[in-house]
Amino acid sequence: MNSLEYRAWISRHLEISKDVLYLTQDECRKIPITHEEILDKTEKALIAYSTKKAEMPAKIGIHPLKDTFFHAMPAYIPEEFACGIKWGSCYPENRERFGYSQANGLIIFNDHESGCPLCIMDCIYVTEMRTPAVSYVAAKYLAGRNTKTFGMIGSGVQGRQHVTNISKVLPQLESIYIYDTYEPAMDKLISDLQPGIRAKIIKARSYEEIAKSTEVLASATIITGKPEPKIKDAWIQKGQTLLLCDCHSLYEDATMKRADKYLLDSIEQHNLLIGYGYYPYGLPVVYGEMGEVAAGIKKGRESAEELIVCNNVGMAVEDMMVVRVLFDRALELGIGRKLPL
Ligand SMILES: NC(=O)c1ccc[n+]([C@@H]2O[C@H](COP(=O)([O-])OP(=O)(O)OC[C@H]3O[C@@H](n4cnc5c(N)ncnc54)[C@H](O)[C@@H]3O)[C@@H](O)[C@H]2O)c1
């Protein structure tokens, strides 16, 4: 289907420039999409970005309270006719203060031919699904083939999704260690997810235990304005793969700087974050972008001895790739409600 055919198809369901489709978080969750599709779309998004087949400026932000941020995240992927923006916030104390989730926001999906808004949706579901998918892509290329142990620091929205499907890309997994400063989050993760997962989920008692017990270690906790290291460099070994969804917050600078390969999702994005003060010691020498590895331009893991760090702060191309699928399916299936513009 070319761009104008796609537009004509949309017009059969929605009067462009007069209506938008509004999708709540619950409605997003009802749209059928498989884990494999999300993984595939996310990998394509990483490749499109790093091979310059997408337009995505680094996300700009505002920071109203300590350790909080809003990001404006626009992206355009010509091959998918997908363009739009996510306006997402991260407030780490939301649970304690208000009982809300840490991450919130809205996505606007636009018609790339006319610029008109087509859809407004809650962003929680898309963020929840595409962020772990980036870690899965990273694990696929950067982890050892026979990885038996995975660690997840943070048992919140992102941590739970990471644990749910990680064994699809690390099929030999035997143990999944989890660690969270809020014990009930770990208990709930185990009771909810263990029945559907072959690998045994083990509650680690400390950062040290999880760091020393796992070959691949992911984290999704909070992004602090400045790193607040909890994991000592001495606990991290050669051969490990560290997947960060929360920048350098948990790690000592020495670990980042001695990595044999240090990758980012977007070099431009992290350079902007330096300006906001997130990397007070500067970034390590960057080996490349995750999309370059997925595209085969750069090599992933080359030996069992490499310490590899992949720091993915999240990109709007990932959102727009998944949003395009959700929007199409919602229209097809009559999910959501049309609102007048
Ligand atoms: N890279 C990306 O694309 C991306 C996307 C979404 C969220 N994030 C980041 O992922 C993180 C988690 O997001 P979420 O939606 O899962 O949040 P959440 O609030 O649902 O979960 C966070 C969990 O981490 C725990 N935690 C907080 N500080 C901790 C620490 N120092 N050590 C161990 N556990 C700790 C909390 O108790 C909570 O259970 C945030 O930092 C967010 O900014 C990144």
Short mmCIF file of C-alpha atoms and ligand atoms in Angstrom, two decimals:
data_model
loop_
_atom_site.label_atom_id
_atom_site.label_comp_id
_atom_site.label_asym_id
_atom_site.label_seq_id
_atom_site.Cartn_x
_atom_site.Cartn_y
_atom_site.Cartn_z
CA MET A 1 0.00 0.00 0.00
CA ASN A 2 1.48 3.38 -0.91
CA SER A 3 1.07 6.51 1.15
CA LEU A 4 -2.06 7.78 -0.63
CA GLU A 5 -3.66 4.34 -0.56
CA TYR A 6 -2.96 4.18 3.17
CA ARG A 7 -4.62 7.57 3.57
CA ALA A 8 -7.62 6.44 1.56
CA TRP A 9 -7.87 3.38 3.81
CA ILE A 10 -7.79 5.58 6.93
CA SER A 11 -10.47 7.82 5.42
CA ARG A 12 -12.84 4.87 5.23
CA HIS A 13 -12.75 4.74 9.04
CA LEU A 14 -12.06 8.30 10.12
CA GLU A 15 -12.75 11.72 8.61
CA ILE A 16 -9.24 13.17 8.47
CA SER A 17 -9.07 16.78 9.73
CA LYS A 18 -12.49 16.48 11.39
CA ASP A 19 -12.02 13.53 13.79
CA VAL A 20 -9.30 11.92 15.90
CA LEU A 21 -9.34 8.42 17.32
CA TYR A 22 -8.90 8.53 21.09
CA LEU A 23 -7.47 5.41 22.77
CA THR A 24 -7.32 4.98 26.52
CA GLN A 25 -4.66 2.81 28.13
CA ASP A 26 -7.18 -0.03 28.55
CA GLU A 27 -8.22 0.22 24.91
CA CYS A 28 -4.54 0.09 23.84
CA ARG A 29 -4.19 -3.12 25.85
CA LYS A 30 -7.17 -4.66 24.01
CA ILE A 31 -5.59 -4.21 20.57
CA PRO A 32 -4.20 -7.56 19.41
CA ILE A 33 -0.42 -7.43 18.85
CA THR A 34 2.09 -10.19 19.53
CA HIS A 35 5.38 -10.05 21.37
CA GLU A 36 7.11 -11.09 18.12
CA GLU A 37 5.57 -8.17 16.22
CA ILE A 38 6.66 -5.67 18.85
CA LEU A 39 10.18 -7.11 18.85
CA ASP A 40 10.34 -6.99 15.05
CA LYS A 41 9.00 -3.41 14.87
CA THR A 42 11.35 -2.24 17.59
CA GLU A 43 14.38 -3.74 15.88
CA LYS A 44 13.32 -2.09 12.61
CA ALA A 45 12.97 1.22 14.46
CA LEU A 46 16.51 0.98 15.85
CA ILE A 47 17.86 0.16 12.39
CA ALA A 48 15.87 2.92 10.68
CA TYR A 49 17.23 5.44 13.16
CA SER A 50 20.88 4.41 12.95
CA THR A 51 20.85 4.06 9.15
CA LYS A 52 19.32 7.54 8.78
CA LYS A 53 16.03 6.24 7.40
CA ALA A 54 14.05 8.09 10.03
CA GLU A 55 13.90 11.64 11.26
CA MET A 56 14.18 11.90 15.01
CA PRO A 57 15.72 14.90 16.73
CA ALA A 58 17.08 14.30 20.22
CA LYS A 59 14.29 14.65 22.76
CA ILE A 60 14.21 17.96 24.57
CA GLY A 61 13.01 18.10 28.15
CA ILE A 62 11.88 20.08 31.14
CA HIS A 63 12.65 19.14 34.74
CA PRO A 64 10.07 20.59 37.14
CA LEU A 65 11.10 18.76 40.36
CA LYS A 66 14.30 17.00 41.45
CA ASP A 67 14.90 13.82 39.40
CA THR A 68 11.75 14.39 37.28
CA PHE A 69 11.46 15.10 33.60
CA PHE A 70 9.14 15.56 30.66
CA HIS A 71 10.42 14.64 27.20
CA ALA A 72 9.06 15.83 23.88
CA MET A 73 9.68 12.95 21.48
CA PRO A 74 8.84 13.47 17.81
CA ALA A 75 9.70 10.99 15.05
CA TYR A 76 8.98 10.37 11.39
CA ILE A 77 9.59 7.03 9.66
CA PRO A 78 8.90 7.56 5.93
CA GLU A 79 8.73 3.85 5.03
CA GLU A 80 5.92 3.34 7.55
CA PHE A 81 4.14 6.67 6.86
CA ALA A 82 4.44 7.02 10.61
CA CYS A 83 4.86 10.36 12.24
CA GLY A 84 3.92 11.83 15.56
CA ILE A 85 5.10 12.77 19.01
CA LYS A 86 5.13 11.40 22.54
CA TRP A 87 4.95 13.85 25.45
CA GLY A 88 6.05 11.66 28.32
CA SER A 89 6.85 12.36 31.95
CA CYS A 90 8.80 10.48 34.60
CA TYR A 91 8.12 11.23 38.27
CA PRO A 92 9.89 8.62 40.45
CA GLU A 93 7.99 9.53 43.63
CA ASN A 94 4.52 9.25 42.08
CA ARG A 95 3.80 5.91 43.76
CA GLU A 96 4.56 7.19 47.27
CA ARG A 97 3.02 10.62 46.78
CA PHE A 98 -0.10 9.93 44.76
CA GLY A 99 -0.33 6.20 44.00
CA TYR A 100 0.23 6.94 40.29
CA SER A 101 2.66 5.26 37.94
CA GLN A 102 6.12 6.77 37.53
CA ALA A 103 5.85 7.21 33.75
CA ASN A 104 2.84 8.90 32.13
CA GLY A 105 2.00 10.77 28.96
CA LEU A 106 0.21 11.01 25.66
CA ILE A 107 1.04 10.21 22.06
CA ILE A 108 -0.26 12.10 19.03
CA PHE A 109 -0.08 10.18 15.74
CA ASN A 110 -0.35 12.33 12.60
CA ASP A 111 -1.18 11.99 8.93
CA HIS A 112 2.17 12.55 7.21
CA GLU A 113 0.50 13.82 4.00
CA SER A 114 -1.57 16.61 5.60
CA GLY A 115 -0.13 16.95 9.11
CA CYS A 116 -3.57 16.45 10.66
CA PRO A 117 -3.75 14.54 13.96
CA LEU A 118 -5.21 11.06 13.47
CA CYS A 119 -5.02 9.57 16.92
CA ILE A 120 -4.37 10.50 20.54
CA MET A 121 -3.48 7.66 22.85
CA ASP A 122 -2.24 7.11 26.37
CA CYS A 123 1.49 6.29 26.15
CA ILE A 124 1.87 3.88 29.05
CA TYR A 125 1.16 0.67 27.14
CA VAL A 126 3.37 1.53 24.16
CA THR A 127 6.24 2.53 26.45
CA GLU A 128 5.77 -0.60 28.54
CA MET A 129 5.99 -2.85 25.47
CA ARG A 130 8.66 -1.20 23.34
CA THR A 131 11.23 -0.47 26.09
CA PRO A 132 11.87 -4.11 27.04
CA ALA A 133 11.83 -4.92 23.32
CA VAL A 134 14.92 -2.69 22.94
CA SER A 135 16.60 -4.68 25.72
CA TYR A 136 15.60 -7.92 23.98
CA VAL A 137 17.19 -6.72 20.73
CA ALA A 138 20.31 -5.75 22.69
CA ALA A 139 20.40 -9.13 24.45
CA LYS A 140 20.01 -10.93 21.13
CA TYR A 141 23.18 -9.33 19.72
CA LEU A 142 25.25 -8.59 22.81
CA ALA A 143 24.70 -11.47 25.25
CA GLY A 144 26.49 -14.81 25.17
CA ARG A 145 24.70 -17.52 23.19
CA ASN A 146 24.26 -19.83 26.15
CA THR A 147 23.27 -17.25 28.73
CA LYS A 148 21.73 -19.05 31.69
CA THR A 149 21.27 -16.18 34.14
CA PHE A 150 19.45 -12.88 33.73
CA GLY A 151 19.09 -10.15 36.35
CA MET A 152 16.47 -7.41 36.52
CA ILE A 153 16.88 -4.48 38.89
CA GLY A 154 13.52 -2.76 39.34
CA SER A 155 10.31 -4.80 39.52
CA GLY A 156 7.96 -2.09 38.29
CA VAL A 157 6.24 -1.72 34.95
CA GLN A 158 9.42 -2.10 32.91
CA GLY A 159 11.00 -4.74 35.11
CA ARG A 160 7.92 -6.95 34.87
CA GLN A 161 7.83 -6.73 31.08
CA HIS A 162 11.55 -7.46 30.83
CA VAL A 163 11.09 -10.63 32.88
CA THR A 164 7.98 -11.67 30.93
CA ASN A 165 9.63 -12.27 27.56
CA ILE A 166 13.41 -12.21 28.02
CA SER A 167 13.63 -15.97 27.62
CA LYS A 168 12.35 -15.60 24.03
CA VAL A 169 15.74 -14.09 23.12
CA LEU A 170 17.77 -15.98 25.76
CA PRO A 171 16.23 -19.44 25.39
CA GLN A 172 18.77 -21.21 27.62
CA LEU A 173 17.85 -19.13 30.67
CA GLU A 174 17.62 -21.13 33.88
CA SER A 175 17.49 -18.36 36.50
CA ILE A 176 16.11 -14.85 36.57
CA TYR A 177 17.29 -12.82 39.56
CA ILE A 178 15.30 -9.75 40.53
CA TYR A 179 16.07 -6.94 42.95
CA ASP A 180 13.96 -3.96 44.03
CA THR A 181 14.23 -1.64 47.03
CA TYR A 182 10.45 -2.11 47.46
CA GLU A 183 10.00 -5.74 48.47
CA PRO A 184 6.24 -6.02 47.69
CA ALA A 185 7.03 -5.23 44.03
CA MET A 186 9.33 -8.29 43.90
CA ASP A 187 6.78 -10.53 45.61
CA LYS A 188 4.06 -9.45 43.21
CA LEU A 189 6.30 -9.98 40.20
CA ILE A 190 7.07 -13.53 41.31
CA SER A 191 3.49 -14.47 42.13
CA ASP A 192 2.16 -12.98 38.89
CA LEU A 193 4.84 -14.09 36.44
CA GLN A 194 6.48 -17.29 37.72
CA PRO A 195 3.59 -19.56 36.64
CA GLY A 196 4.18 -18.57 32.99
CA ILE A 197 7.99 -18.68 33.01
CA ARG A 198 10.21 -21.77 32.85
CA ALA A 199 13.32 -20.14 34.35
CA LYS A 200 13.24 -19.87 38.13
CA ILE A 201 12.71 -16.33 39.40
CA ILE A 202 14.91 -15.68 42.44
CA LYS A 203 14.68 -12.74 44.79
CA ALA A 204 18.20 -11.35 45.24
CA ARG A 205 18.98 -9.97 48.68
CA SER A 206 21.31 -7.21 47.54
CA TYR A 207 22.77 -5.36 44.60
CA GLU A 208 25.92 -7.37 45.15
CA GLU A 209 24.12 -10.69 44.88
CA ILE A 210 22.32 -9.79 41.67
CA ALA A 211 25.43 -8.24 40.11
CA LYS A 212 27.57 -11.27 40.92
CA SER A 213 24.97 -13.90 39.96
CA THR A 214 23.98 -12.82 36.46
CA GLU A 215 25.49 -12.84 32.99
CA VAL A 216 23.01 -10.33 31.58
CA LEU A 217 21.88 -7.61 33.97
CA ALA A 218 19.18 -5.08 33.07
CA SER A 219 17.95 -2.17 35.14
CA ALA A 220 14.83 0.01 35.09
CA THR A 221 14.65 1.86 38.41
CA ILE A 222 14.80 5.65 38.39
CA ILE A 223 16.88 8.04 36.33
CA THR A 224 18.57 10.30 38.82
CA GLY A 225 19.77 13.76 37.82
CA LYS A 226 23.28 12.58 38.69
CA PRO A 227 24.41 8.94 39.02
CA GLU A 228 23.98 7.49 42.52
CA PRO A 229 26.07 4.31 42.23
CA LYS A 230 24.79 1.29 44.13
CA ILE A 231 26.73 -1.34 42.22
CA LYS A 232 30.42 -1.47 42.95
CA ASP A 233 32.76 -1.79 40.00
CA ALA A 234 34.43 -4.77 41.72
CA TRP A 235 31.17 -6.77 41.46
CA ILE A 236 31.02 -6.53 37.66
CA GLN A 237 32.96 -9.13 35.72
CA LYS A 238 34.32 -9.52 32.22
CA GLY A 239 31.81 -11.33 30.02
CA GLN A 240 28.77 -9.63 31.52
CA THR A 241 26.24 -7.67 29.48
CA LEU A 242 24.68 -4.65 31.18
CA LEU A 243 21.47 -3.25 29.70
CA LEU A 244 20.51 0.13 31.10
CA CYS A 245 17.05 1.68 30.83
CA ASP A 246 17.90 4.18 33.57
CA CYS A 247 21.14 5.73 32.26
CA HIS A 248 24.18 5.44 34.55
CA SER A 249 22.10 5.89 37.72
CA LEU A 250 23.17 2.64 39.42
CA TYR A 251 26.74 2.15 38.22
CA GLU A 252 30.16 3.52 39.03
CA ASP A 253 31.78 5.51 36.26
CA ALA A 254 34.72 3.07 36.28
CA THR A 255 32.44 0.23 35.10
CA MET A 256 31.12 2.27 32.20
CA LYS A 257 34.59 3.36 31.17
CA ARG A 258 36.21 -0.07 31.27
CA ALA A 259 33.53 -1.72 29.12
CA ASP A 260 35.03 -3.36 26.04
CA LYS A 261 32.01 -2.16 24.09
CA TYR A 262 29.83 0.72 25.19
CA LEU A 263 26.72 1.25 23.05
CA LEU A 264 23.92 3.77 23.00
CA ASP A 265 20.54 3.83 21.28
CA SER A 266 21.20 7.38 20.06
CA ILE A 267 24.54 9.17 20.37
CA GLU A 268 22.86 12.52 19.66
CA GLN A 269 20.35 11.92 22.44
CA HIS A 270 22.97 11.15 25.05
CA ASN A 271 25.07 14.14 24.04
CA LEU A 272 22.02 16.28 24.80
CA LEU A 273 21.68 14.55 28.18
CA ILE A 274 25.26 15.54 29.02
CA GLY A 275 24.06 19.13 28.75
CA TYR A 276 21.30 18.39 31.26
CA GLY A 277 23.92 17.07 33.71
CA TYR A 278 23.08 13.35 33.60
CA TYR A 279 26.66 12.32 32.84
CA PRO A 280 28.83 14.52 35.08
CA TYR A 281 31.93 12.43 34.26
CA GLY A 282 31.22 12.40 30.54
CA LEU A 283 30.32 9.41 28.40
CA PRO A 284 32.76 6.54 27.78
CA VAL A 285 34.15 6.10 24.29
CA VAL A 286 31.10 5.01 22.31
CA TYR A 287 31.53 1.84 20.23
CA GLY A 288 28.36 2.48 18.24
CA GLU A 289 24.60 2.62 18.25
CA MET A 290 22.42 -0.42 18.92
CA GLY A 291 20.78 0.05 15.51
CA GLU A 292 24.17 -0.22 13.79
CA VAL A 293 24.70 -3.61 15.42
CA ALA A 294 21.18 -4.76 14.54
CA ALA A 295 21.77 -3.60 10.95
CA GLY A 296 25.02 -5.62 10.75
CA ILE A 297 27.16 -2.48 10.28
CA LYS A 298 28.97 -3.13 13.55
CA LYS A 299 29.61 -6.39 15.33
CA GLY A 300 27.82 -7.39 18.52
CA ARG A 301 29.49 -9.70 21.01
CA GLU A 302 32.71 -11.15 19.58
CA SER A 303 34.10 -13.03 22.58
CA ALA A 304 32.94 -14.51 25.86
CA GLU A 305 35.33 -12.18 27.69
CA GLU A 306 33.88 -8.87 26.61
CA LEU A 307 32.18 -6.61 29.14
CA ILE A 308 29.43 -4.92 27.15
CA VAL A 309 27.25 -2.03 28.26
CA CYS A 310 24.23 -0.88 26.27
CA ASN A 311 22.58 2.31 27.49
CA ASN A 312 19.15 2.90 25.93
CA VAL A 313 17.26 5.95 27.09
CA GLY A 314 14.38 5.38 24.67
CA MET A 315 13.55 6.77 21.25
CA ALA A 316 10.42 8.09 19.60
CA VAL A 317 11.03 5.93 16.50
CA GLU A 318 10.30 2.89 18.67
CA ASP A 319 7.02 4.43 19.78
CA MET A 320 5.90 5.47 16.30
CA MET A 321 6.62 2.03 14.80
CA VAL A 322 4.40 0.34 17.37
CA VAL A 323 1.81 3.13 17.34
CA ARG A 324 1.28 2.72 13.60
CA VAL A 325 0.32 -0.94 14.16
CA LEU A 326 -1.93 -0.14 17.11
CA PHE A 327 -3.66 2.68 15.25
CA ASP A 328 -4.34 0.54 12.17
CA ARG A 329 -5.71 -2.33 14.23
CA ALA A 330 -7.83 -0.10 16.44
CA LEU A 331 -9.42 1.40 13.30
CA GLU A 332 -9.96 -2.03 11.76
CA LEU A 333 -11.53 -3.46 14.91
CA GLY A 334 -13.49 -0.38 15.96
CA ILE A 335 -11.57 0.04 19.22
CA GLY A 336 -11.53 3.50 20.83
CA ARG A 337 -13.80 6.46 20.20
CA LYS A 338 -13.77 9.19 17.63
CA LEU A 339 -13.62 12.72 18.97
CA PRO A 340 -14.26 15.85 16.94
CA LEU A 341 -11.27 18.09 16.41
N1 LIG B 1 14.88 3.63 28.34
C1 LIG B 1 13.61 3.78 28.09
O1 LIG B 1 13.18 3.75 26.95
C2 LIG B 1 12.66 3.91 29.23
C3 LIG B 1 11.29 3.86 29.01
C4 LIG B 1 10.44 3.91 30.10
C5 LIG B 1 10.96 4.01 31.38
N2 LIG B 1 12.31 4.09 31.52
C6 LIG B 1 12.90 4.21 32.84
O2 LIG B 1 12.76 2.96 33.49
C7 LIG B 1 12.65 3.19 34.87
C8 LIG B 1 11.50 2.38 35.44
O3 LIG B 1 10.27 2.77 34.87
P1 LIG B 1 8.93 2.04 35.32
O4 LIG B 1 7.84 2.60 34.50
O5 LIG B 1 9.17 0.57 35.33
O6 LIG B 1 8.82 2.57 36.82
P2 LIG B 1 8.11 1.88 38.07
O7 LIG B 1 7.95 2.97 39.05
O8 LIG B 1 6.92 1.10 37.63
O9 LIG B 1 9.20 0.84 38.60
C9 LIG B 1 10.43 1.21 39.13
C10 LIG B 1 10.80 0.20 40.21
O10 LIG B 1 12.16 0.43 40.58
C11 LIG B 1 12.25 0.35 42.00
N3 LIG B 1 13.42 1.14 42.39
C12 LIG B 1 13.54 2.48 42.47
N4 LIG B 1 14.79 2.82 42.80
C13 LIG B 1 15.47 1.66 42.94
C14 LIG B 1 16.81 1.34 43.24
N5 LIG B 1 17.71 2.29 43.50
N6 LIG B 1 17.17 0.05 43.28
C15 LIG B 1 16.28 -0.93 43.03
N7 LIG B 1 15.00 -0.70 42.73
C16 LIG B 1 14.60 0.58 42.68
C17 LIG B 1 10.94 0.88 42.51
O11 LIG B 1 10.67 0.42 43.81
C18 LIG B 1 9.95 0.34 41.46
O12 LIG B 1 9.42 -0.90 41.83
C19 LIG B 1 12.56 4.71 35.05
O13 LIG B 1 13.83 5.19 35.37
C20 LIG B 1 12.19 5.21 33.71
O14 LIG B 1 12.70 6.51 33.47
C21 LIG B 1 13.15 4.02 30.49
#
